[in-house]
Short mmCIF file of C-alpha atoms (C1' of nucleotides) in Angstrom, two decimals:
data_model
loop_
_atom_site.label_atom_id
_atom_site.label_comp_id
_atom_site.label_asym_id
_atom_site.label_seq_id
_atom_site.Cartn_x
_atom_site.Cartn_y
_atom_site.Cartn_z
CA UNK A 257 36.40 52.56 -137.65
CA UNK A 258 37.63 49.05 -137.86
CA UNK A 259 36.72 45.64 -136.33
CA UNK A 260 37.56 45.68 -132.73
CA UNK A 261 37.13 42.04 -131.61
CA UNK A 262 40.66 41.29 -132.11
CA UNK A 263 42.38 44.57 -131.47
CA UNK A 264 45.20 43.18 -129.45
CA UNK A 265 46.75 41.60 -132.56
CA UNK A 266 47.09 44.90 -134.12
CA UNK A 267 49.80 45.91 -131.55
CA UNK A 268 53.19 44.47 -132.66
CA UNK A 269 54.44 44.18 -129.16
CA UNK A 270 51.34 42.40 -127.71
CA UNK A 271 51.11 39.67 -130.25
CA UNK A 272 53.14 37.35 -128.14
CA UNK A 273 50.74 37.46 -125.26
CA UNK A 274 49.61 34.19 -123.97
CA UNK A 275 45.95 33.19 -124.62
CA UNK A 276 44.60 33.63 -121.22
CA UNK A 277 46.25 37.03 -120.86
CA UNK A 278 45.02 38.19 -124.11
CA UNK A 279 41.48 37.22 -123.18
CA UNK A 280 41.76 39.12 -119.96
CA UNK A 281 42.85 42.21 -122.01
CA UNK A 282 40.00 41.82 -124.50
CA UNK A 283 37.33 41.18 -121.73
CA UNK A 284 38.13 43.79 -119.17
CA UNK A 285 38.59 46.48 -121.68
CA UNK A 286 36.10 48.96 -123.27
CA UNK A 287 36.41 50.32 -126.68
CA UNK A 288 35.88 53.93 -126.72
CA UNK A 289 35.70 56.69 -129.37
CA UNK A 290 36.37 60.30 -129.09
CA UNK A 291 35.63 63.08 -131.67
CA UNK A 292 38.17 65.27 -133.18
CA UNK A 293 39.66 67.95 -131.21
CA UNK A 294 38.69 66.55 -127.76
CA UNK A 295 41.04 67.03 -125.00
CA UNK A 296 41.75 63.58 -123.84
CA UNK A 297 43.88 64.43 -120.86
CA UNK A 298 45.27 67.68 -119.57
CA UNK A 299 45.87 69.75 -116.37
CA UNK A 300 43.31 68.78 -113.88
CA UNK A 301 41.86 66.08 -116.10
CA UNK A 302 43.57 62.78 -115.53
CA UNK A 303 42.00 59.81 -117.12
CA UNK A 304 41.11 56.69 -115.30
CA UNK A 305 42.38 54.24 -118.00
CA UNK A 306 45.37 53.50 -120.03
CA UNK A 307 44.49 53.99 -123.72
CA UNK A 308 45.68 51.72 -126.45
CA UNK A 309 45.17 53.55 -129.78
CA UNK A 310 43.23 51.68 -132.40
CA UNK A 311 42.67 54.42 -134.90
CA UNK A 312 43.48 58.11 -135.12
CA UNK A 313 46.17 60.32 -133.75
CA UNK A 314 46.65 62.04 -130.32
CA UNK A 315 48.71 65.18 -130.21
CA UNK A 316 50.55 65.79 -126.94
CA UNK A 317 51.64 69.29 -126.39
CA UNK A 318 52.66 71.57 -123.56
CA UNK A 319 51.57 75.10 -122.60
CA UNK A 320 54.42 76.92 -120.92
CA UNK A 321 53.78 79.39 -118.00
CA UNK A 322 54.94 81.98 -120.48
CA UNK A 323 52.04 81.22 -122.78
CA UNK A 324 54.25 79.59 -125.34
CA UNK A 325 53.16 76.24 -126.70
CA UNK A 326 55.10 73.22 -128.16
CA UNK A 327 54.09 69.99 -129.56
CA UNK A 328 55.94 67.17 -127.60
CA UNK A 329 54.97 64.11 -129.62
CA UNK A 330 52.03 62.10 -131.23
CA UNK A 331 50.53 58.91 -130.47
CA UNK A 332 49.56 56.89 -133.60
CA UNK A 333 47.40 53.89 -133.96
CA UNK A 334 49.14 50.90 -132.56
CA UNK A 335 50.85 52.74 -129.72
CA UNK A 336 49.82 53.27 -126.21
CA UNK A 337 49.33 56.37 -123.92
CA UNK A 338 50.82 54.33 -120.95
CA UNK A 339 53.44 56.67 -120.05
CA UNK A 340 51.37 59.83 -120.39
CA UNK A 341 48.84 58.30 -118.25
CA UNK A 342 51.33 57.14 -115.64
CA UNK A 343 52.67 60.56 -115.41
CA UNK A 344 49.33 61.95 -114.76
CA UNK A 345 48.61 59.42 -111.99
CA UNK A 346 52.06 60.31 -110.37
CA UNK A 347 52.08 64.14 -110.87
CA UNK A 348 48.84 65.91 -111.09
CA UNK A 349 50.30 69.34 -111.55
CA UNK A 350 51.89 68.98 -114.86
CA UNK A 351 50.98 70.99 -117.84
CA UNK A 352 50.95 68.59 -120.90
CA UNK A 353 47.66 67.82 -122.64
CA UNK A 354 46.67 65.41 -125.06
CA UNK A 355 44.18 66.33 -127.91
CA UNK A 356 42.48 64.05 -130.44
CA UNK A 357 43.93 65.34 -133.70
CA UNK A 358 41.35 63.11 -135.57
CA UNK A 359 38.49 61.13 -134.52
CA UNK A 360 40.04 58.40 -132.25
CA UNK A 361 39.19 54.84 -131.51
CA UNK A 362 40.86 53.38 -128.39
CA UNK A 363 40.89 50.52 -126.08
CA UNK A 364 40.76 51.63 -122.39
CA UNK A 365 42.48 49.45 -119.90
CA UNK A 366 41.60 50.09 -116.31
CA UNK A 367 44.47 50.77 -114.03
CA UNK A 368 43.77 47.53 -111.99
CA UNK A 369 43.81 45.44 -115.09
CA UNK A 370 46.99 47.17 -116.31
CA UNK A 371 48.76 46.50 -113.08
CA UNK A 372 47.62 42.81 -113.08
CA UNK A 373 48.97 42.33 -116.67
CA UNK A 374 52.25 43.92 -115.74
CA UNK A 375 52.56 41.41 -113.03
CA UNK A 376 51.43 38.32 -114.86
CA UNK A 377 52.73 38.59 -118.40
CA UNK A 378 56.39 38.95 -119.35
CA UNK A 379 55.67 40.07 -122.82
CA UNK A 380 53.35 42.66 -121.58
CA UNK A 381 56.05 43.91 -119.27
CA UNK A 382 58.29 44.09 -122.28
CA UNK A 383 55.77 46.00 -124.30
CA UNK A 384 55.32 48.56 -121.51
CA UNK A 385 59.00 49.10 -120.83
CA UNK A 386 59.68 49.34 -124.59
CA UNK A 387 57.02 52.15 -124.80
CA UNK A 388 58.58 54.05 -121.91
CA UNK A 389 62.12 53.54 -123.28
CA UNK A 390 61.03 54.70 -126.75
CA UNK A 391 59.36 57.82 -125.40
CA UNK A 392 62.26 58.78 -123.30
CA UNK A 393 64.85 58.43 -126.04
CA UNK A 394 62.54 60.47 -128.37
CA UNK A 395 62.48 63.11 -125.68
CA UNK A 396 66.29 63.13 -125.50
CA UNK A 397 66.28 63.62 -129.25
CA UNK A 398 63.79 66.39 -129.02
CA UNK A 399 65.83 68.28 -126.40
CA UNK A 400 68.82 67.95 -128.75
CA UNK A 401 66.74 69.26 -131.60
CA UNK A 402 65.29 72.21 -129.69
CA UNK A 403 68.53 73.14 -128.20
CA UNK A 404 70.88 72.67 -131.12
CA UNK A 405 69.22 72.40 -134.52
CA UNK A 406 68.68 75.23 -136.84
CA UNK A 407 65.14 76.33 -137.39
CA UNK A 408 65.10 76.00 -141.24
CA UNK A 409 66.14 72.37 -140.78
CA UNK A 410 63.60 71.68 -138.23
CA UNK A 411 60.89 73.35 -140.30
CA UNK A 412 61.84 71.40 -143.31
CA UNK A 413 61.63 68.16 -141.35
CA UNK A 414 58.32 69.05 -139.86
CA UNK A 415 56.74 69.97 -143.26
CA UNK A 416 57.69 66.69 -144.67
CA UNK A 417 56.21 64.78 -141.68
CA UNK A 418 53.00 66.75 -141.63
CA UNK A 419 52.38 66.56 -145.51
CA UNK A 420 49.75 64.20 -146.89
CA UNK A 421 50.05 62.02 -150.06
CA UNK A 422 49.49 64.91 -152.34
CA UNK A 423 52.35 67.00 -150.77
CA UNK A 424 49.99 69.31 -148.96
CA UNK A 425 50.27 70.54 -145.37
CA UNK A 426 46.91 71.84 -144.20
CA UNK A 427 47.91 74.16 -141.33
CA UNK A 428 48.41 77.80 -140.51
CA UNK A 429 51.81 79.45 -139.69
CA UNK A 430 50.47 79.84 -136.06
CA UNK A 431 50.04 76.00 -135.80
CA UNK A 432 53.45 75.31 -137.43
CA UNK A 433 55.02 77.61 -134.85
CA UNK A 434 53.59 75.50 -132.10
CA UNK A 435 54.89 72.38 -133.66
CA UNK A 436 58.46 73.69 -133.27
CA UNK A 437 57.97 75.94 -130.29
CA UNK A 438 58.73 79.22 -131.96
CA UNK A 439 57.08 82.31 -133.05
CA UNK A 440 54.58 82.79 -135.88
CA UNK A 441 56.64 85.56 -137.55
CA UNK A 442 59.77 83.14 -137.48
CA UNK A 443 57.71 80.56 -139.37
CA UNK A 444 56.28 83.13 -141.90
CA UNK A 445 59.81 84.40 -142.75
CA UNK A 446 61.15 80.96 -143.07
CA UNK A 447 58.32 79.89 -145.45
CA UNK A 448 58.85 82.96 -147.47
CA UNK A 449 62.43 81.89 -147.96
CA UNK A 450 61.44 78.47 -148.95
CA UNK A 451 58.88 79.93 -151.37
CA UNK A 452 61.54 82.25 -152.77
CA UNK A 453 63.60 79.27 -153.59
CA UNK A 454 60.74 77.57 -155.24
CA UNK A 455 60.50 74.74 -152.78
CA UNK A 456 56.94 75.39 -151.70
CA UNK A 457 53.81 77.20 -152.63
CA UNK A 458 51.55 78.92 -150.12
CA UNK A 459 47.94 79.68 -149.78
CA UNK A 460 45.99 80.73 -146.69
CA UNK A 461 45.89 77.80 -144.35
CA UNK A 462 48.11 75.58 -146.33
CA UNK A 463 51.55 74.83 -147.73
CA UNK A 464 52.30 72.80 -150.91
CA UNK A 465 55.47 70.99 -151.08
CA UNK A 466 57.05 71.58 -154.65
CA UNK A 467 60.38 70.34 -154.40
CA UNK A 468 60.51 67.47 -151.81
CA UNK A 469 64.14 66.58 -152.85
CA UNK A 470 65.52 69.97 -151.86
CA UNK A 471 63.46 70.00 -148.45
CA UNK A 472 64.66 66.67 -147.58
CA UNK A 473 68.23 67.57 -148.16
CA UNK A 474 67.88 70.51 -145.82
CA UNK A 475 66.11 68.44 -143.23
CA UNK A 476 68.87 65.90 -143.37
CA UNK A 477 71.34 68.56 -142.74
CA UNK A 478 72.15 67.66 -139.08
CA UNK A 479 75.03 70.04 -139.18
CA UNK B 265 80.81 55.23 -97.81
CA UNK B 266 78.04 53.99 -95.64
CA UNK B 267 76.73 50.76 -94.20
CA UNK B 268 75.37 48.76 -96.93
CA UNK B 269 73.72 45.89 -95.35
CA UNK B 270 70.27 47.71 -95.21
CA UNK B 271 70.47 49.81 -98.19
CA UNK B 272 66.87 49.08 -99.32
CA UNK B 273 65.47 51.09 -96.47
CA UNK B 274 67.36 54.16 -97.73
CA UNK B 275 65.00 54.39 -100.68
CA UNK B 276 61.71 56.07 -99.76
CA UNK B 277 59.79 54.18 -102.36
CA UNK B 278 61.20 50.76 -101.42
CA UNK B 279 60.46 50.81 -97.63
CA UNK B 280 57.11 49.17 -98.18
CA UNK B 281 58.44 46.07 -99.76
CA UNK B 282 57.48 42.81 -98.13
CA UNK B 283 60.13 41.03 -96.05
CA UNK B 284 60.77 38.15 -98.66
CA UNK B 285 60.96 40.54 -101.57
CA UNK B 286 63.40 42.69 -99.66
CA UNK B 287 65.55 39.72 -98.88
CA UNK B 288 65.63 38.81 -102.54
CA UNK B 289 66.83 42.33 -103.41
CA UNK B 290 69.49 42.30 -100.78
CA UNK B 291 70.80 38.80 -101.58
CA UNK B 292 70.82 38.92 -105.29
CA UNK B 293 72.40 42.44 -105.57
CA UNK B 294 76.04 43.27 -105.53
CA UNK B 295 77.22 46.65 -104.06
CA UNK B 296 79.59 48.35 -106.48
CA UNK B 297 81.81 51.45 -106.24
CA UNK B 298 83.02 53.47 -109.14
CA UNK B 299 85.59 56.28 -109.05
CA UNK B 300 84.85 59.77 -109.82
CA UNK B 301 84.72 60.71 -113.57
CA UNK B 302 83.99 57.17 -114.75
CA UNK B 303 81.70 56.67 -117.68
CA UNK B 304 79.03 54.36 -116.13
CA UNK B 305 77.03 54.01 -119.44
CA UNK B 306 77.31 55.48 -122.69
CA UNK B 307 77.27 54.93 -126.58
CA UNK B 308 78.35 51.32 -127.17
CA UNK B 309 78.45 50.70 -123.39
CA UNK B 310 75.23 49.43 -121.89
CA UNK B 311 75.31 48.11 -118.34
CA UNK B 312 74.24 44.78 -117.31
CA UNK B 313 72.40 45.86 -114.29
CA UNK B 314 69.97 48.50 -113.06
CA UNK B 315 71.71 50.72 -110.53
CA UNK B 316 70.26 52.03 -107.30
CA UNK B 317 72.51 54.77 -106.14
CA UNK B 318 73.44 54.75 -102.46
CA UNK B 319 76.05 57.49 -102.40
CA UNK B 320 77.34 60.08 -104.97
CA UNK B 321 75.99 61.73 -108.19
CA UNK B 322 75.78 60.51 -111.72
CA UNK B 323 75.44 63.25 -114.32
CA UNK B 324 73.56 62.28 -117.59
CA UNK B 325 74.34 64.27 -120.58
CA UNK B 326 74.14 64.12 -124.23
CA UNK B 327 76.45 64.80 -127.07
CA UNK B 328 74.77 66.11 -130.09
CA UNK B 329 75.88 65.21 -133.61
CA UNK B 330 76.73 68.77 -134.04
CA UNK B 331 79.38 68.42 -131.18
CA UNK B 332 77.15 70.38 -128.73
CA UNK B 333 76.62 69.04 -125.41
CA UNK B 334 73.85 69.31 -122.75
CA UNK B 335 73.36 67.96 -119.31
CA UNK B 336 69.93 66.14 -119.27
CA UNK B 337 69.72 65.44 -115.46
CA UNK B 338 71.42 64.06 -112.46
CA UNK B 339 70.65 60.97 -110.38
CA UNK B 340 71.43 61.43 -106.74
CA UNK B 341 71.74 59.05 -103.86
CA UNK B 342 68.33 57.43 -103.21
CA UNK B 343 67.28 57.24 -106.81
CA UNK B 344 67.63 54.67 -109.55
CA UNK B 345 69.11 54.46 -112.97
CA UNK B 346 66.09 52.26 -113.95
CA UNK B 347 65.00 54.16 -116.91
CA UNK B 348 68.27 55.10 -118.42
CA UNK B 349 69.30 51.53 -118.20
CA UNK B 350 66.00 50.41 -119.84
CA UNK B 351 66.63 52.81 -122.58
CA UNK B 352 69.88 51.40 -123.26
CA UNK B 353 68.56 47.94 -123.49
CA UNK B 354 65.80 48.94 -125.81
CA UNK B 355 67.80 51.33 -128.08
CA UNK B 356 71.51 50.63 -128.49
CA UNK B 357 72.22 53.57 -130.71
CA UNK B 358 71.39 56.52 -128.54
CA UNK B 359 73.82 59.09 -127.45
CA UNK B 360 73.21 59.96 -123.82
CA UNK B 361 76.10 59.11 -121.34
CA UNK B 362 76.28 58.67 -117.60
CA UNK B 363 79.35 59.95 -115.69
CA UNK B 364 80.10 59.57 -112.08
CA UNK B 365 80.40 63.08 -110.99
CA UNK B 366 81.67 62.00 -107.60
CA UNK B 367 82.77 58.69 -106.33
CA UNK B 368 79.70 56.57 -106.55
CA UNK B 369 78.31 53.65 -104.48
CA UNK B 370 75.36 51.77 -105.92
CA UNK B 371 73.48 48.47 -105.68
CA UNK B 372 73.43 46.66 -108.94
CA UNK B 373 70.37 44.57 -109.69
CA UNK B 374 70.69 42.11 -112.48
CA UNK B 375 67.96 42.35 -115.11
CA UNK B 376 66.39 39.03 -114.31
CA UNK B 377 66.04 40.06 -110.56
CA UNK B 378 64.50 43.29 -111.68
CA UNK B 379 62.04 41.56 -113.82
CA UNK B 380 61.06 39.09 -111.13
CA UNK B 381 60.58 42.03 -108.65
CA UNK B 382 58.37 44.05 -110.96
CA UNK B 383 56.26 40.87 -111.53
CA UNK B 384 55.96 40.02 -107.87
CA UNK B 385 55.89 43.18 -105.77
CA UNK B 386 53.34 45.76 -106.23
CA UNK B 387 55.24 48.40 -104.11
CA UNK B 388 58.22 47.72 -106.38
CA UNK B 389 56.14 48.34 -109.54
CA UNK B 390 54.94 51.55 -107.95
CA UNK B 391 58.48 52.59 -107.34
CA UNK B 392 59.60 51.80 -110.91
CA UNK B 393 56.60 53.51 -112.38
CA UNK B 394 57.09 56.64 -110.26
CA UNK B 395 60.63 56.78 -111.27
CA UNK B 396 59.69 56.65 -114.93
CA UNK B 397 57.02 59.19 -114.39
CA UNK B 398 59.16 61.62 -112.58
CA UNK B 399 61.87 61.43 -115.31
CA UNK B 400 59.30 62.07 -118.05
CA UNK B 401 57.75 64.98 -116.43
CA UNK B 402 61.22 66.42 -115.69
CA UNK B 403 62.05 66.07 -119.29
CA UNK B 404 58.88 67.90 -120.24
CA UNK B 405 59.92 70.80 -118.01
CA UNK B 406 63.34 70.72 -119.45
CA UNK B 407 62.08 70.99 -122.93
CA UNK B 408 59.92 73.94 -121.85
CA UNK B 409 62.94 75.59 -120.22
CA UNK B 410 65.30 75.12 -123.24
CA UNK B 411 62.67 76.32 -125.68
CA UNK B 412 61.28 79.19 -123.80
CA UNK B 413 63.27 80.41 -120.84
CA UNK B 414 65.59 83.33 -121.05
CA UNK B 415 69.16 82.44 -120.55
CA UNK B 416 69.82 84.68 -117.69
CA UNK B 417 67.01 83.11 -115.71
CA UNK B 418 68.33 79.64 -116.45
CA UNK B 419 71.89 80.38 -115.54
CA UNK B 420 70.84 82.07 -112.34
CA UNK B 421 68.90 78.89 -111.38
CA UNK B 422 71.68 76.69 -112.32
CA UNK B 423 74.31 78.69 -110.38
CA UNK B 424 72.09 78.27 -107.24
CA UNK B 425 71.64 74.50 -107.78
CA UNK B 426 75.34 73.89 -108.30
CA UNK B 427 76.54 76.08 -105.40
CA UNK B 428 77.93 74.55 -102.20
CA UNK B 429 77.37 75.62 -98.69
CA UNK B 430 79.85 78.28 -98.87
CA UNK B 431 78.04 79.85 -102.00
CA UNK B 432 80.85 78.86 -104.38
CA UNK B 433 80.42 77.15 -107.63
CA UNK B 434 83.63 75.23 -108.71
CA UNK B 435 83.37 75.13 -112.41
CA UNK B 436 84.45 76.60 -115.60
CA UNK B 437 82.45 78.77 -117.99
CA UNK B 438 82.81 75.82 -120.47
CA UNK B 439 81.18 73.48 -118.03
CA UNK B 440 78.42 75.86 -117.29
CA UNK B 441 77.67 76.19 -120.97
CA UNK B 442 77.28 72.32 -121.17
CA UNK B 443 74.88 72.54 -118.16
CA UNK B 444 72.52 74.74 -120.20
CA UNK B 445 73.43 73.63 -123.69
CA UNK B 446 74.65 76.97 -124.86
CA UNK B 447 78.10 78.51 -125.92
CA UNK B 448 80.82 79.30 -123.64
CA UNK B 449 81.01 82.81 -124.81
CA UNK B 450 77.41 83.39 -123.81
CA UNK B 451 77.99 82.18 -120.36
CA UNK B 452 81.06 84.40 -120.09
CA UNK B 453 79.02 87.42 -120.91
CA UNK B 454 76.10 86.72 -118.66
CA UNK B 455 78.60 86.09 -115.78
CA UNK B 456 80.16 89.46 -116.56
CA UNK B 457 76.75 91.21 -116.32
CA UNK B 458 75.89 89.30 -113.00
CA UNK B 459 79.39 90.55 -111.75
CA UNK B 460 78.75 94.07 -112.88
CA UNK B 461 75.62 93.99 -110.75
CA UNK B 462 77.56 92.80 -107.74
CA UNK B 463 75.77 89.50 -107.67
CA UNK B 464 78.88 87.34 -108.07
CA UNK B 465 82.56 87.36 -107.92
CA UNK B 466 84.71 85.42 -110.33
CA UNK B 467 87.94 83.66 -110.39
CA UNK B 468 89.49 81.22 -112.78
CA UNK B 469 87.57 78.11 -112.44
CA UNK B 470 85.07 79.38 -109.92
CA UNK B 471 81.99 81.59 -109.26
CA UNK B 472 81.21 82.99 -105.79
CA UNK B 473 77.69 84.12 -105.14
CA UNK B 474 77.52 87.34 -103.35
CA UNK B 475 73.88 88.21 -103.55
CA UNK B 476 71.82 85.06 -103.42
CA UNK B 477 68.64 87.02 -102.87
CA UNK B 478 68.94 88.89 -106.25
CA UNK B 479 69.89 85.80 -108.04
CA UNK B 480 67.02 83.82 -106.68
CA UNK B 481 64.61 86.50 -107.73
CA UNK B 482 65.87 86.33 -111.22
CA UNK B 483 65.79 82.52 -111.28
CA UNK B 484 62.12 82.68 -110.18
CA UNK B 485 61.16 84.99 -113.05
CA UNK B 486 59.33 82.45 -115.06
CA UNK B 487 58.12 85.13 -117.36
"C1'" DG C 79 28.80 95.23 -150.35
"C1'" DG C 80 30.42 95.68 -145.90
"C1'" DC C 81 31.61 93.82 -141.29
"C1'" DT C 82 34.49 90.80 -138.58
"C1'" DA C 83 37.80 87.34 -137.14
"C1'" DT C 84 41.57 84.86 -138.86
"C1'" DT C 85 45.75 84.65 -141.09
"C1'" DG C 86 49.85 86.53 -142.98
"C1'" DG C 87 53.46 90.42 -143.75
"C1'" DT C 88 56.69 93.79 -142.08
"C1'" DG C 89 60.23 96.80 -139.77
"C1'" DA C 90 62.72 97.78 -135.61
"C1'" DC C 91 64.87 95.98 -132.02
"C1'" DA C 92 66.43 92.49 -128.34
"C1'" DT C 93 68.46 88.20 -127.23
"C1'" DA C 94 71.39 84.28 -128.27
"C1'" DG C 95 74.76 81.69 -130.97
"C1'" DT C 96 79.01 81.65 -133.93
"C1'" DC C 97 83.53 82.75 -135.41
"C1'" DA C 98 88.09 84.12 -135.12
"C1'" DC C 99 91.06 85.75 -132.37
"C1'" DA C 100 93.81 87.48 -128.25
"C1'" DA C 101 94.93 87.97 -123.41
"C1'" DA C 102 95.49 85.99 -118.76
"C1'" DC C 103 96.64 82.44 -115.95
"C1'" DA C 104 98.37 77.81 -113.81
"C1'" DG C 105 101.52 74.16 -114.01
"C1'" DC C 106 105.75 72.57 -115.10
"C1'" DA C 107 110.42 71.71 -117.02
"C1'" DG C 108 114.70 73.57 -117.24
"C1'" DC D 4 113.12 82.55 -111.69
"C1'" DT D 5 112.10 81.99 -116.92
"C1'" DG D 6 109.91 80.50 -120.53
"C1'" DC D 7 106.80 77.01 -122.47
"C1'" DT D 8 102.36 74.97 -123.03
"C1'" DG D 9 97.48 74.10 -122.25
"C1'" DT D 10 93.50 75.80 -120.09
"C1'" DT D 11 90.55 79.45 -119.25
"C1'" DT D 12 88.54 83.73 -120.17
"C1'" DG D 13 87.77 88.23 -122.95
"C1'" DT D 14 86.21 90.73 -127.07
"C1'" DG D 15 84.34 92.39 -131.53
"C1'" DA D 16 81.88 91.42 -135.55
"C1'" DC D 17 78.33 89.12 -137.52
"C1'" DT D 18 74.32 85.82 -138.14
"C1'" DA D 19 70.18 83.64 -136.41
"C1'" DT D 20 66.20 83.67 -133.65
"C1'" DG D 21 62.58 85.82 -130.83
"C1'" DT D 22 59.64 90.01 -129.65
"C1'" DC D 23 56.63 93.80 -130.33
"C1'" DA D 24 53.73 96.83 -132.60
"C1'" DC D 25 51.53 97.34 -136.15
"C1'" DC D 26 49.11 96.64 -140.87
"C1'" DA D 27 47.22 94.01 -145.06
"C1'" DA D 28 44.90 90.37 -147.06
"C1'" DT D 29 41.46 86.99 -147.09
"C1'" DA D 30 37.36 84.06 -145.82
"C1'" DG D 31 33.07 83.73 -143.93
"C1'" DC D 32 28.90 85.70 -143.10
"C1'" DC D 33 25.01 88.89 -142.80
#
DNA sequence: GGCTATTGGTGACATAGTCACAAACAGCAG
DNA sequence: CTGCTGTTTGTGACTATGTCACCAATAGCC
């Protein structure tokens, strides 16, 4: 956990806020912490506040009516939940859920304060619209990827993204399949192929990246 | 084309605007018309204004780096282009394009006016955020569909959506494949199967729906 | 050591996408 | 009308991905 008295300055897009506006944000906001693996929002559980993430990661994923799951995106420290929250407010009956992937620290901005800020501060408006825009373009890219990208390419990219400093991915085949919205067996076979090529080593519950260069090359293959 | 002096009232979400705000919107806005098949926005072609559609349909689709195409959504009369425009402003290098599917009549709101409206009018803010939210939840649904839905189900649904009053869909297999982000051959084979079952009749450049009930039932199969 | 839940492996099959063509058709010039 | 041309649709062979029904290996725990 970090010092939280000046959290606004940790958001690149909010640094240009006027003094009074920044004060309003700091005063009318509560810092909340949630433990790992908590469902922050989900079907029938819409939050009162907009969250600005100070620390940790929130994974947003969707459970289909067919029982399939897919990870939509992640919110990292320095980003806001604005749009997800907005969606919840507008459309109760949607199926995405947000889960704290790590312990999470966030600033909770009440709706009324959020609305006031949007009204009074042009920089805040820019921040909010930029967040929406980024999310929507990311979703466009995701649709493109799901519809047209080969699975080996997608898996390679996801392994790189999920790997820690020591080139390890601590996850199961099942969880990887949810990352990409595919089936566990498909992941198992792809990983076997990667292993056969000497790109990775596997153990129960983890994947170790041995040849990052080769995997990067495959991941870049947008053909 | 319709009477355009009172266009604001044709937007459900804008009917609650205060008199002065409504006047601002009406005065600072130009009514534009674009012919069918015009590209309204696209890569390297970001519009100056937010569009509020008065008449016609805009199809938003994406061209992948692989050359594949997919229809993302349509904007109908009574809806706004707000978010697509916002995206363009924020991220120049994205690949979606908006095409007038029919002749289109729209009210063009300059950015500055848009910003002022967002600042000054709570109902306008609600309208804008509702539009964003709707789009994002729709994109979530689309991801779910592309990732997990069977193609016959998706095609059945799309045929219903695209059919006119006389149960005719005036399009080619190629265009249908872009609707769903798949290959032309796949569409041809699925349509052959529908025809074999007596659900449709085919002619060059069109599909006629013969058994709407059966197609609806398949389309509803969200399993 | 033995039990149990989780995780991963495998073959057979179904569905969807790719590739390389060929056939049917519409529009048009001659 | 005839023949040419570009568009639209049909087809087979093959690859990639998803599904289903299992089984095997492993870790944690008593």
